[in-house]
């Protein structure tokens, strides 16, 4: 569910991006997402974390829901989508390495082999969909910042979940922190809402409810029950699904290289989920 809901987020950002400032887009998305997450948290039952965890919860929320969104929205304004996808998708590889080093997850062979294969698929997709004549350094740095935020926040979230923090409550509190950090863009958002067409505004509302509220809830549920490396590597399915959705929704016909890249993404994820070892003897 997480990857299916995250895949069209890139389409939504592209659809709303020309009509909203990056900060205004992030604020509206997170305001809607926070309201929806509040409903989910109340229905699930709010379990506040221990006082010693609050500083990390706030840092995580601001980094993930504010800084990451600002960096990604801004990068997609100055960098073509293909290059942005390649840089941002460095994040799962970072998670695989650092979760093995610092979270004690080790380096299982399926993960070490599958994650690079999936990333190779992302590279092929990015090279095929790239349209810029040259790289924009600012956009490249913003996309890299988004990748670092993605990786760092995944590791921090896994640490908080391992410490006993409730996954649903954590997601809601993080979204609140991110939304508060985005409040300086309120005036810009009001202006953009007056000028933006209805379909662009509906895209942002969609981003708040589905890729944010629902998908981040299911993401936290899985992350609490699986390793950070495996969970993040599974998101390499997203580019493959995004290709199909762009084809169906926007009429963008994939090239053969993009199909090959999508196949490698799926193959790499399948490998990361495999269990290699000697079968038990009867």
PDB file of C-alpha atoms in Angstrom:
ATOM      1  CA  UNK A   1       0.000   0.000   0.000  1.00  0.00           C
ATOM      2  CA  UNK A   2       2.837   2.379   0.811  1.00  0.00           C
ATOM      3  CA  UNK A   3       4.563   2.061  -2.549  1.00  0.00           C
ATOM      4  CA  UNK A   4       1.279   2.159  -4.492  1.00  0.00           C
ATOM      5  CA  UNK A   5       0.321   5.428  -2.779  1.00  0.00           C
ATOM      6  CA  UNK A   6       3.804   6.978  -2.980  1.00  0.00           C
ATOM      7  CA  UNK A   7       4.202   6.342  -6.718  1.00  0.00           C
ATOM      8  CA  UNK A   8       1.592   8.898  -7.898  1.00  0.00           C
ATOM      9  CA  UNK A   9       2.982  11.488  -5.479  1.00  0.00           C
ATOM     10  CA  UNK A  10       5.594  12.438  -8.073  1.00  0.00           C
ATOM     11  CA  UNK A  11       2.802  12.975 -10.601  1.00  0.00           C
ATOM     12  CA  UNK A  12       0.897  15.069  -8.073  1.00  0.00           C
ATOM     13  CA  UNK A  13       3.908  17.245  -7.273  1.00  0.00           C
ATOM     14  CA  UNK A  14       4.502  17.776 -10.982  1.00  0.00           C
ATOM     15  CA  UNK A  15       0.836  18.640 -11.532  1.00  0.00           C
ATOM     16  CA  UNK A  16       0.618  21.119  -8.652  1.00  0.00           C
ATOM     17  CA  UNK A  17       4.193  22.424  -8.745  1.00  0.00           C
ATOM     18  CA  UNK A  18       3.732  25.107 -11.433  1.00  0.00           C
ATOM     19  CA  UNK A  19       0.913  26.705  -9.419  1.00  0.00           C
ATOM     20  CA  UNK A  20       2.319  26.544  -5.886  1.00  0.00           C
ATOM     21  CA  UNK A  21       5.514  27.773  -4.286  1.00  0.00           C
ATOM     22  CA  UNK A  22       7.499  24.792  -2.880  1.00  0.00           C
ATOM     23  CA  UNK A  23       6.895  25.950   0.687  1.00  0.00           C
ATOM     24  CA  UNK A  24       3.208  26.663   0.098  1.00  0.00           C
ATOM     25  CA  UNK A  25       2.735  23.263  -1.539  1.00  0.00           C
ATOM     26  CA  UNK A  26       4.443  21.541   1.396  1.00  0.00           C
ATOM     27  CA  UNK A  27       2.360  23.497   3.939  1.00  0.00           C
ATOM     28  CA  UNK A  28      -0.993  22.684   2.328  1.00  0.00           C
ATOM     29  CA  UNK A  29      -0.019  19.033   1.878  1.00  0.00           C
ATOM     30  CA  UNK A  30       1.077  18.706   5.494  1.00  0.00           C
ATOM     31  CA  UNK A  31      -1.899  20.634   6.901  1.00  0.00           C
ATOM     32  CA  UNK A  32      -4.268  18.237   5.151  1.00  0.00           C
ATOM     33  CA  UNK A  33      -2.089  15.257   6.073  1.00  0.00           C
ATOM     34  CA  UNK A  34      -1.883  16.259   9.731  1.00  0.00           C
ATOM     35  CA  UNK A  35      -5.665  16.511  10.001  1.00  0.00           C
ATOM     36  CA  UNK A  36      -6.088  13.087   8.423  1.00  0.00           C
ATOM     37  CA  UNK A  37      -3.342  11.610  10.599  1.00  0.00           C
ATOM     38  CA  UNK A  38      -5.052  13.073  13.658  1.00  0.00           C
ATOM     39  CA  UNK A  39      -8.212  11.146  12.790  1.00  0.00           C
ATOM     40  CA  UNK A  40      -6.193   7.956  12.256  1.00  0.00           C
ATOM     41  CA  UNK A  41      -4.323   8.441  15.546  1.00  0.00           C
ATOM     42  CA  UNK A  42      -7.521   9.027  17.534  1.00  0.00           C
ATOM     43  CA  UNK A  43      -9.159   5.924  16.066  1.00  0.00           C
ATOM     44  CA  UNK A  44      -6.008   3.881  16.709  1.00  0.00           C
ATOM     45  CA  UNK A  45      -5.550   5.273  20.196  1.00  0.00           C
ATOM     46  CA  UNK A  46      -2.971   7.965  20.967  1.00  0.00           C
ATOM     47  CA  UNK A  47      -0.049   6.698  23.031  1.00  0.00           C
ATOM     48  CA  UNK A  48       2.265   9.610  23.771  1.00  0.00           C
ATOM     49  CA  UNK A  49       5.992   8.777  23.854  1.00  0.00           C
ATOM     50  CA  UNK A  50       8.097   9.130  26.973  1.00  0.00           C
ATOM     51  CA  UNK A  51       9.362  12.633  27.695  1.00  0.00           C
ATOM     52  CA  UNK A  52      12.951  11.682  26.832  1.00  0.00           C
ATOM     53  CA  UNK A  53      11.886  10.844  23.258  1.00  0.00           C
ATOM     54  CA  UNK A  54      10.178  14.168  22.507  1.00  0.00           C
ATOM     55  CA  UNK A  55      13.265  16.047  21.241  1.00  0.00           C
ATOM     56  CA  UNK A  56      14.031  13.275  18.715  1.00  0.00           C
ATOM     57  CA  UNK A  57      10.369  13.100  17.666  1.00  0.00           C
ATOM     58  CA  UNK A  58      10.369  16.837  16.921  1.00  0.00           C
ATOM     59  CA  UNK A  59      13.688  16.705  15.064  1.00  0.00           C
ATOM     60  CA  UNK A  60      12.454  13.735  13.031  1.00  0.00           C
ATOM     61  CA  UNK A  61       9.161  15.429  12.176  1.00  0.00           C
ATOM     62  CA  UNK A  62      10.752  18.701  11.064  1.00  0.00           C
ATOM     63  CA  UNK A  63      13.430  16.924   9.008  1.00  0.00           C
ATOM     64  CA  UNK A  64      11.071  14.448   7.337  1.00  0.00           C
ATOM     65  CA  UNK A  65       7.884  16.446   6.824  1.00  0.00           C
ATOM     66  CA  UNK A  66       9.346  19.955   6.435  1.00  0.00           C
ATOM     67  CA  UNK A  67      12.930  19.865   5.137  1.00  0.00           C
ATOM     68  CA  UNK A  68      12.478  16.798   2.917  1.00  0.00           C
ATOM     69  CA  UNK A  69       9.301  18.170   1.333  1.00  0.00           C
ATOM     70  CA  UNK A  70      10.848  21.595   0.739  1.00  0.00           C
ATOM     71  CA  UNK A  71      13.969  20.064  -0.806  1.00  0.00           C
ATOM     72  CA  UNK A  72      12.034  17.682  -3.069  1.00  0.00           C
ATOM     73  CA  UNK A  73       9.488  20.286  -4.201  1.00  0.00           C
ATOM     74  CA  UNK A  74      12.255  22.785  -4.961  1.00  0.00           C
ATOM     75  CA  UNK A  75      14.438  20.211  -6.720  1.00  0.00           C
ATOM     76  CA  UNK A  76      11.638  19.246  -9.099  1.00  0.00           C
ATOM     77  CA  UNK A  77      11.313  22.913 -10.127  1.00  0.00           C
ATOM     78  CA  UNK A  78      14.955  23.276 -11.134  1.00  0.00           C
ATOM     79  CA  UNK A  79      15.928  19.707 -12.075  1.00  0.00           C
ATOM     80  CA  UNK A  80      14.329  17.280 -14.498  1.00  0.00           C
ATOM     81  CA  UNK A  81      12.344  14.481 -12.900  1.00  0.00           C
ATOM     82  CA  UNK A  82      14.681  11.736 -14.091  1.00  0.00           C
ATOM     83  CA  UNK A  83      17.799  13.203 -12.525  1.00  0.00           C
ATOM     84  CA  UNK A  84      15.917  14.093  -9.342  1.00  0.00           C
ATOM     85  CA  UNK A  85      14.690  10.504  -9.048  1.00  0.00           C
ATOM     86  CA  UNK A  86      18.213   9.128  -9.453  1.00  0.00           C
ATOM     87  CA  UNK A  87      19.635  11.354  -6.717  1.00  0.00           C
ATOM     88  CA  UNK A  88      16.760  10.948  -4.239  1.00  0.00           C
ATOM     89  CA  UNK A  89      16.835   7.182  -4.671  1.00  0.00           C
ATOM     90  CA  UNK A  90      20.345   7.100  -3.289  1.00  0.00           C
ATOM     91  CA  UNK A  91      18.529   7.142   0.066  1.00  0.00           C
ATOM     92  CA  UNK A  92      17.631   3.420   0.292  1.00  0.00           C
ATOM     93  CA  UNK A  93      21.247   2.511  -0.433  1.00  0.00           C
ATOM     94  CA  UNK A  94      22.339   4.868   2.352  1.00  0.00           C
ATOM     95  CA  UNK A  95      19.842   3.214   4.698  1.00  0.00           C
ATOM     96  CA  UNK A  96      21.141  -0.259   3.822  1.00  0.00           C
ATOM     97  CA  UNK A  97      24.712   0.790   4.636  1.00  0.00           C
ATOM     98  CA  UNK A  98      24.071   2.819   7.785  1.00  0.00           C
ATOM     99  CA  UNK A  99      21.450   0.492   9.260  1.00  0.00           C
ATOM    100  CA  UNK A 100      23.980  -2.306   8.894  1.00  0.00           C
ATOM    101  CA  UNK A 101      26.660  -0.235  10.604  1.00  0.00           C
ATOM    102  CA  UNK A 102      24.694   1.532  13.340  1.00  0.00           C
ATOM    103  CA  UNK A 103      21.449  -0.396  13.906  1.00  0.00           C
ATOM    104  CA  UNK A 104      22.989  -3.841  14.047  1.00  0.00           C
ATOM    105  CA  UNK A 105      21.056  -5.116  11.021  1.00  0.00           C
ATOM    106  CA  UNK A 106      24.173  -6.451   9.318  1.00  0.00           C
ATOM    107  CA  UNK A 107      24.523  -6.899   5.573  1.00  0.00           C
ATOM    108  CA  UNK A 108      22.340  -9.807   4.387  1.00  0.00           C
ATOM    109  CA  UNK A 109      23.372 -11.009   0.925  1.00  0.00           C
ATOM    110  CA  UNK A 110      19.901 -10.561  -0.633  1.00  0.00           C
ATOM    111  CA  UNK A 111      19.847  -6.923   0.487  1.00  0.00           C
ATOM    112  CA  UNK A 112      23.417  -6.191  -0.601  1.00  0.00           C
ATOM    113  CA  UNK A 113      22.757  -7.685  -4.056  1.00  0.00           C
ATOM    114  CA  UNK A 114      19.153  -6.599  -4.600  1.00  0.00           C
ATOM    115  CA  UNK A 115      19.362  -2.937  -3.568  1.00  0.00           C
ATOM    116  CA  UNK A 116      22.094  -1.987  -6.107  1.00  0.00           C
ATOM    117  CA  UNK A 117      20.218  -3.854  -8.866  1.00  0.00           C
ATOM    118  CA  UNK A 118      17.070  -1.877  -8.058  1.00  0.00           C
ATOM    119  CA  UNK A 119      19.052   1.379  -7.993  1.00  0.00           C
ATOM    120  CA  UNK A 120      20.497   0.515 -11.413  1.00  0.00           C
ATOM    121  CA  UNK A 121      16.924   0.328 -12.626  1.00  0.00           C
ATOM    122  CA  UNK A 122      16.280   3.813 -11.235  1.00  0.00           C
ATOM    123  CA  UNK A 123      19.383   5.097 -13.050  1.00  0.00           C
ATOM    124  CA  UNK A 124      18.121   3.688 -16.360  1.00  0.00           C
ATOM    125  CA  UNK A 125      14.709   5.277 -15.799  1.00  0.00           C
ATOM    126  CA  UNK A 126      16.323   8.580 -14.901  1.00  0.00           C
ATOM    127  CA  UNK A 127      18.654   8.590 -17.905  1.00  0.00           C
ATOM    128  CA  UNK A 128      15.768   7.798 -20.228  1.00  0.00           C
ATOM    129  CA  UNK A 129      13.426  10.441 -18.805  1.00  0.00           C
ATOM    130  CA  UNK A 130      16.063  13.162 -18.433  1.00  0.00           C
ATOM    131  CA  UNK A 131      15.321  16.216 -20.575  1.00  0.00           C
ATOM    132  CA  UNK A 132      17.666  18.901 -19.257  1.00  0.00           C
ATOM    133  CA  UNK A 133      20.500  20.034 -21.452  1.00  0.00           C
ATOM    134  CA  UNK A 134      22.755  20.356 -18.432  1.00  0.00           C
ATOM    135  CA  UNK A 135      22.701  19.721 -14.721  1.00  0.00           C
ATOM    136  CA  UNK A 136      21.457  22.478 -12.446  1.00  0.00           C
ATOM    137  CA  UNK A 137      23.791  22.519  -9.449  1.00  0.00           C
ATOM    138  CA  UNK A 138      21.200  24.022  -7.105  1.00  0.00           C
ATOM    139  CA  UNK A 139      18.628  21.403  -8.064  1.00  0.00           C
ATOM    140  CA  UNK A 140      21.214  18.650  -7.718  1.00  0.00           C
ATOM    141  CA  UNK A 141      22.124  19.784  -4.201  1.00  0.00           C
ATOM    142  CA  UNK A 142      18.452  20.038  -3.237  1.00  0.00           C
ATOM    143  CA  UNK A 143      17.795  16.506  -4.489  1.00  0.00           C
ATOM    144  CA  UNK A 144      20.827  15.281  -2.575  1.00  0.00           C
ATOM    145  CA  UNK A 145      19.527  17.028   0.556  1.00  0.00           C
ATOM    146  CA  UNK A 146      16.196  15.231   0.065  1.00  0.00           C
ATOM    147  CA  UNK A 147      18.046  11.901  -0.177  1.00  0.00           C
ATOM    148  CA  UNK A 148      20.004  12.593   3.015  1.00  0.00           C
ATOM    149  CA  UNK A 149      16.804  13.586   4.848  1.00  0.00           C
ATOM    150  CA  UNK A 150      15.056  10.433   3.603  1.00  0.00           C
ATOM    151  CA  UNK A 151      17.877   8.173   4.780  1.00  0.00           C
ATOM    152  CA  UNK A 152      18.525   9.927   8.080  1.00  0.00           C
ATOM    153  CA  UNK A 153      14.846  10.120   8.996  1.00  0.00           C
ATOM    154  CA  UNK A 154      14.309   6.440   8.208  1.00  0.00           C
ATOM    155  CA  UNK A 155      17.148   5.490  10.560  1.00  0.00           C
ATOM    156  CA  UNK A 156      15.930   7.872  13.281  1.00  0.00           C
ATOM    157  CA  UNK A 157      12.358   6.632  12.935  1.00  0.00           C
ATOM    158  CA  UNK A 158      13.526   3.027  13.248  1.00  0.00           C
ATOM    159  CA  UNK A 159      15.422   3.934  16.422  1.00  0.00           C
ATOM    160  CA  UNK A 160      12.334   5.595  17.909  1.00  0.00           C
ATOM    161  CA  UNK A 161      10.103   2.667  16.978  1.00  0.00           C
ATOM    162  CA  UNK A 162      12.593   0.207  18.454  1.00  0.00           C
ATOM    163  CA  UNK A 163      12.528   2.262  21.667  1.00  0.00           C
ATOM    164  CA  UNK A 164       8.819   1.555  22.040  1.00  0.00           C
ATOM    165  CA  UNK A 165       7.270   4.691  20.529  1.00  0.00           C
ATOM    166  CA  UNK A 166       3.848   3.951  19.002  1.00  0.00           C
ATOM    167  CA  UNK A 167       4.129   4.082  15.198  1.00  0.00           C
ATOM    168  CA  UNK A 168       0.803   5.819  14.498  1.00  0.00           C
ATOM    169  CA  UNK A 169       1.219   8.415  17.233  1.00  0.00           C
ATOM    170  CA  UNK A 170       4.804   9.057  16.102  1.00  0.00           C
ATOM    171  CA  UNK A 171       3.684   9.716  12.528  1.00  0.00           C
ATOM    172  CA  UNK A 172       0.980  12.136  13.674  1.00  0.00           C
ATOM    173  CA  UNK A 173       3.282  14.028  16.070  1.00  0.00           C
ATOM    174  CA  UNK A 174       5.981  14.253  13.419  1.00  0.00           C
ATOM    175  CA  UNK A 175       3.474  15.656  10.944  1.00  0.00           C
ATOM    176  CA  UNK A 176       2.387  18.269  13.493  1.00  0.00           C
ATOM    177  CA  UNK A 177       6.013  19.316  14.018  1.00  0.00           C
ATOM    178  CA  UNK A 178       6.603  19.511  10.271  1.00  0.00           C
ATOM    179  CA  UNK A 179       3.447  21.550   9.704  1.00  0.00           C
ATOM    180  CA  UNK A 180       4.372  24.052  12.436  1.00  0.00           C
ATOM    181  CA  UNK A 181       7.821  24.451  10.849  1.00  0.00           C
ATOM    182  CA  UNK A 182       6.132  25.258   7.512  1.00  0.00           C
ATOM    183  CA  UNK A 183       3.855  27.999   8.908  1.00  0.00           C
ATOM    184  CA  UNK A 184       6.118  30.845   7.625  1.00  0.00           C
ATOM    185  CA  UNK A 185       4.742  30.006   4.145  1.00  0.00           C
ATOM    186  CA  UNK A 186       1.136  30.697   5.201  1.00  0.00           C
ATOM    187  CA  UNK A 187       0.880  34.056   3.418  1.00  0.00           C
ATOM    188  CA  UNK A 188       2.316  32.597   0.224  1.00  0.00           C
ATOM    189  CA  UNK A 189      -0.111  29.673   0.432  1.00  0.00           C
ATOM    190  CA  UNK A 190      -3.109  32.009   0.712  1.00  0.00           C
ATOM    191  CA  UNK A 191      -1.994  33.850  -2.402  1.00  0.00           C
ATOM    192  CA  UNK A 192      -1.337  30.645  -4.340  1.00  0.00           C
ATOM    193  CA  UNK A 193      -4.731  29.215  -3.381  1.00  0.00           C
ATOM    194  CA  UNK A 194      -6.437  32.271  -4.910  1.00  0.00           C
ATOM    195  CA  UNK A 195      -4.513  31.924  -8.169  1.00  0.00           C
ATOM    196  CA  UNK A 196      -4.201  28.141  -8.556  1.00  0.00           C
ATOM    197  CA  UNK A 197      -6.724  26.184 -10.652  1.00  0.00           C
ATOM    198  CA  UNK A 198      -8.969  23.741  -8.823  1.00  0.00           C
ATOM    199  CA  UNK A 199      -7.271  20.626 -10.206  1.00  0.00           C
ATOM    200  CA  UNK A 200      -3.885  21.741  -8.844  1.00  0.00           C
ATOM    201  CA  UNK A 201      -5.369  22.315  -5.389  1.00  0.00           C
ATOM    202  CA  UNK A 202      -7.071  18.909  -5.507  1.00  0.00           C
ATOM    203  CA  UNK A 203      -3.715  17.315  -6.329  1.00  0.00           C
ATOM    204  CA  UNK A 204      -2.224  18.818  -3.157  1.00  0.00           C
ATOM    205  CA  UNK A 205      -5.182  17.650  -1.081  1.00  0.00           C
ATOM    206  CA  UNK A 206      -4.688  14.175  -2.552  1.00  0.00           C
ATOM    207  CA  UNK A 207      -1.005  14.350  -1.585  1.00  0.00           C
ATOM    208  CA  UNK A 208      -1.963  15.192   1.982  1.00  0.00           C
ATOM    209  CA  UNK A 209      -4.480  12.376   2.445  1.00  0.00           C
ATOM    210  CA  UNK A 210      -3.044   9.432   0.551  1.00  0.00           C
ATOM    211  CA  UNK A 211       0.774   9.621   0.062  1.00  0.00           C
ATOM    212  CA  UNK A 212       1.155  11.434   3.410  1.00  0.00           C
ATOM    213  CA  UNK A 213      -1.467  10.341   5.956  1.00  0.00           C
ATOM    214  CA  UNK A 214      -2.216   6.812   4.804  1.00  0.00           C
ATOM    215  CA  UNK A 215       1.117   5.834   3.225  1.00  0.00           C
ATOM    216  CA  UNK A 216       3.274   7.141   6.079  1.00  0.00           C
ATOM    217  CA  UNK A 217       1.063   5.255   8.535  1.00  0.00           C
ATOM    218  CA  UNK A 218       1.537   1.980   6.674  1.00  0.00           C
ATOM    219  CA  UNK A 219       5.257   2.785   6.228  1.00  0.00           C
ATOM    220  CA  UNK A 220       5.683   3.158   9.993  1.00  0.00           C
ATOM    221  CA  UNK A 221       3.753  -0.068  10.605  1.00  0.00           C
ATOM    222  CA  UNK A 222       6.093  -2.022   8.313  1.00  0.00           C
ATOM    223  CA  UNK A 223       9.254  -0.293   9.553  1.00  0.00           C
ATOM    224  CA  UNK A 224       8.395  -1.277  13.121  1.00  0.00           C
ATOM    225  CA  UNK A 225       8.161  -4.925  12.095  1.00  0.00           C
ATOM    226  CA  UNK A 226      10.974  -5.188   9.555  1.00  0.00           C
ATOM    227  CA  UNK A 227      14.542  -3.983   9.183  1.00  0.00           C
ATOM    228  CA  UNK A 228      15.204  -0.435   7.989  1.00  0.00           C
ATOM    229  CA  UNK A 229      17.270  -1.788   5.083  1.00  0.00           C
ATOM    230  CA  UNK A 230      14.572  -4.109   3.761  1.00  0.00           C
ATOM    231  CA  UNK A 231      11.802  -1.563   4.261  1.00  0.00           C
ATOM    232  CA  UNK A 232      13.600   1.231   2.421  1.00  0.00           C
ATOM    233  CA  UNK A 233      14.789  -1.065  -0.388  1.00  0.00           C
ATOM    234  CA  UNK A 234      11.190  -2.072  -1.065  1.00  0.00           C
ATOM    235  CA  UNK A 235      10.456   1.526  -2.103  1.00  0.00           C
ATOM    236  CA  UNK A 236      12.429   0.876  -5.296  1.00  0.00           C
ATOM    237  CA  UNK A 237       9.118  -0.466  -6.591  1.00  0.00           C
ATOM    238  CA  UNK A 238       7.901   3.160  -6.642  1.00  0.00           C
ATOM    239  CA  UNK A 239       9.723   4.227  -9.867  1.00  0.00           C
ATOM    240  CA  UNK A 240       8.380   1.182 -11.723  1.00  0.00           C
ATOM    241  CA  UNK A 241       4.824   1.981 -10.646  1.00  0.00           C
ATOM    242  CA  UNK A 242       5.332   5.669 -11.435  1.00  0.00           C
ATOM    243  CA  UNK A 243       6.196   4.738 -15.038  1.00  0.00           C
ATOM    244  CA  UNK A 244       2.939   2.822 -15.438  1.00  0.00           C
ATOM    245  CA  UNK A 245       0.881   5.558 -13.778  1.00  0.00           C
ATOM    246  CA  UNK A 246       2.456   8.284 -15.928  1.00  0.00           C
ATOM    247  CA  UNK A 247       1.590   6.175 -18.965  1.00  0.00           C
ATOM    248  CA  UNK A 248      -2.034   5.687 -17.876  1.00  0.00           C
ATOM    249  CA  UNK A 249      -2.709   9.145 -16.380  1.00  0.00           C
ATOM    250  CA  UNK A 250      -0.484  11.507 -18.376  1.00  0.00           C
ATOM    251  CA  UNK A 251      -0.185   9.511 -21.596  1.00  0.00           C
ATOM    252  CA  UNK A 252       3.633   9.475 -21.314  1.00  0.00           C
ATOM    253  CA  UNK A 253       4.633   6.317 -23.189  1.00  0.00           C
ATOM    254  CA  UNK A 254       7.696   4.666 -21.578  1.00  0.00           C
ATOM    255  CA  UNK A 255      10.745   3.924 -23.687  1.00  0.00           C
ATOM    256  CA  UNK A 256      12.197   0.384 -23.868  1.00  0.00           C
ATOM    257  CA  UNK A 257      15.014   1.521 -21.559  1.00  0.00           C
ATOM    258  CA  UNK A 258      12.460   2.700 -19.005  1.00  0.00           C
ATOM    259  CA  UNK A 259      10.712  -0.666 -19.188  1.00  0.00           C
ATOM    260  CA  UNK A 260      14.074  -2.357 -18.581  1.00  0.00           C
ATOM    261  CA  UNK A 261      14.732  -0.023 -15.655  1.00  0.00           C
ATOM    262  CA  UNK A 262      11.348  -0.801 -14.161  1.00  0.00           C
ATOM    263  CA  UNK A 263      11.988  -4.528 -14.514  1.00  0.00           C
ATOM    264  CA  UNK A 264      15.340  -4.154 -12.726  1.00  0.00           C
ATOM    265  CA  UNK A 265      13.634  -2.216  -9.914  1.00  0.00           C
ATOM    266  CA  UNK A 266      11.157  -5.047  -9.427  1.00  0.00           C
ATOM    267  CA  UNK A 267      13.849  -7.734  -9.695  1.00  0.00           C
ATOM    268  CA  UNK A 268      16.053  -5.967  -7.162  1.00  0.00           C
ATOM    269  CA  UNK A 269      13.206  -5.645  -4.660  1.00  0.00           C
ATOM    270  CA  UNK A 270      12.278  -9.313  -5.087  1.00  0.00           C
ATOM    271  CA  UNK A 271      15.888 -10.277  -4.331  1.00  0.00           C
ATOM    272  CA  UNK A 272      15.975  -8.098  -1.185  1.00  0.00           C
ATOM    273  CA  UNK A 273      12.931  -9.946   0.160  1.00  0.00           C
ATOM    274  CA  UNK A 274      14.426 -13.399  -0.385  1.00  0.00           C
ATOM    275  CA  UNK A 275      15.854 -15.511   2.409  1.00  0.00           C
ATOM    276  CA  UNK A 276      19.075 -17.213   1.536  1.00  0.00           C
ATOM    277  CA  UNK A 277      20.365 -19.948   3.723  1.00  0.00           C
ATOM    278  CA  UNK A 278      20.650 -23.639   4.063  1.00  0.00           C
ATOM    279  CA  UNK A 279      17.332 -25.427   4.533  1.00  0.00           C
ATOM    280  CA  UNK A 280      16.965 -27.156   7.884  1.00  0.00           C
ATOM    281  CA  UNK A 281      17.714 -30.864   7.902  1.00  0.00           C
ATOM    282  CA  UNK A 282      14.899 -33.190   8.944  1.00  0.00           C
TER     283      UNK A 282
END
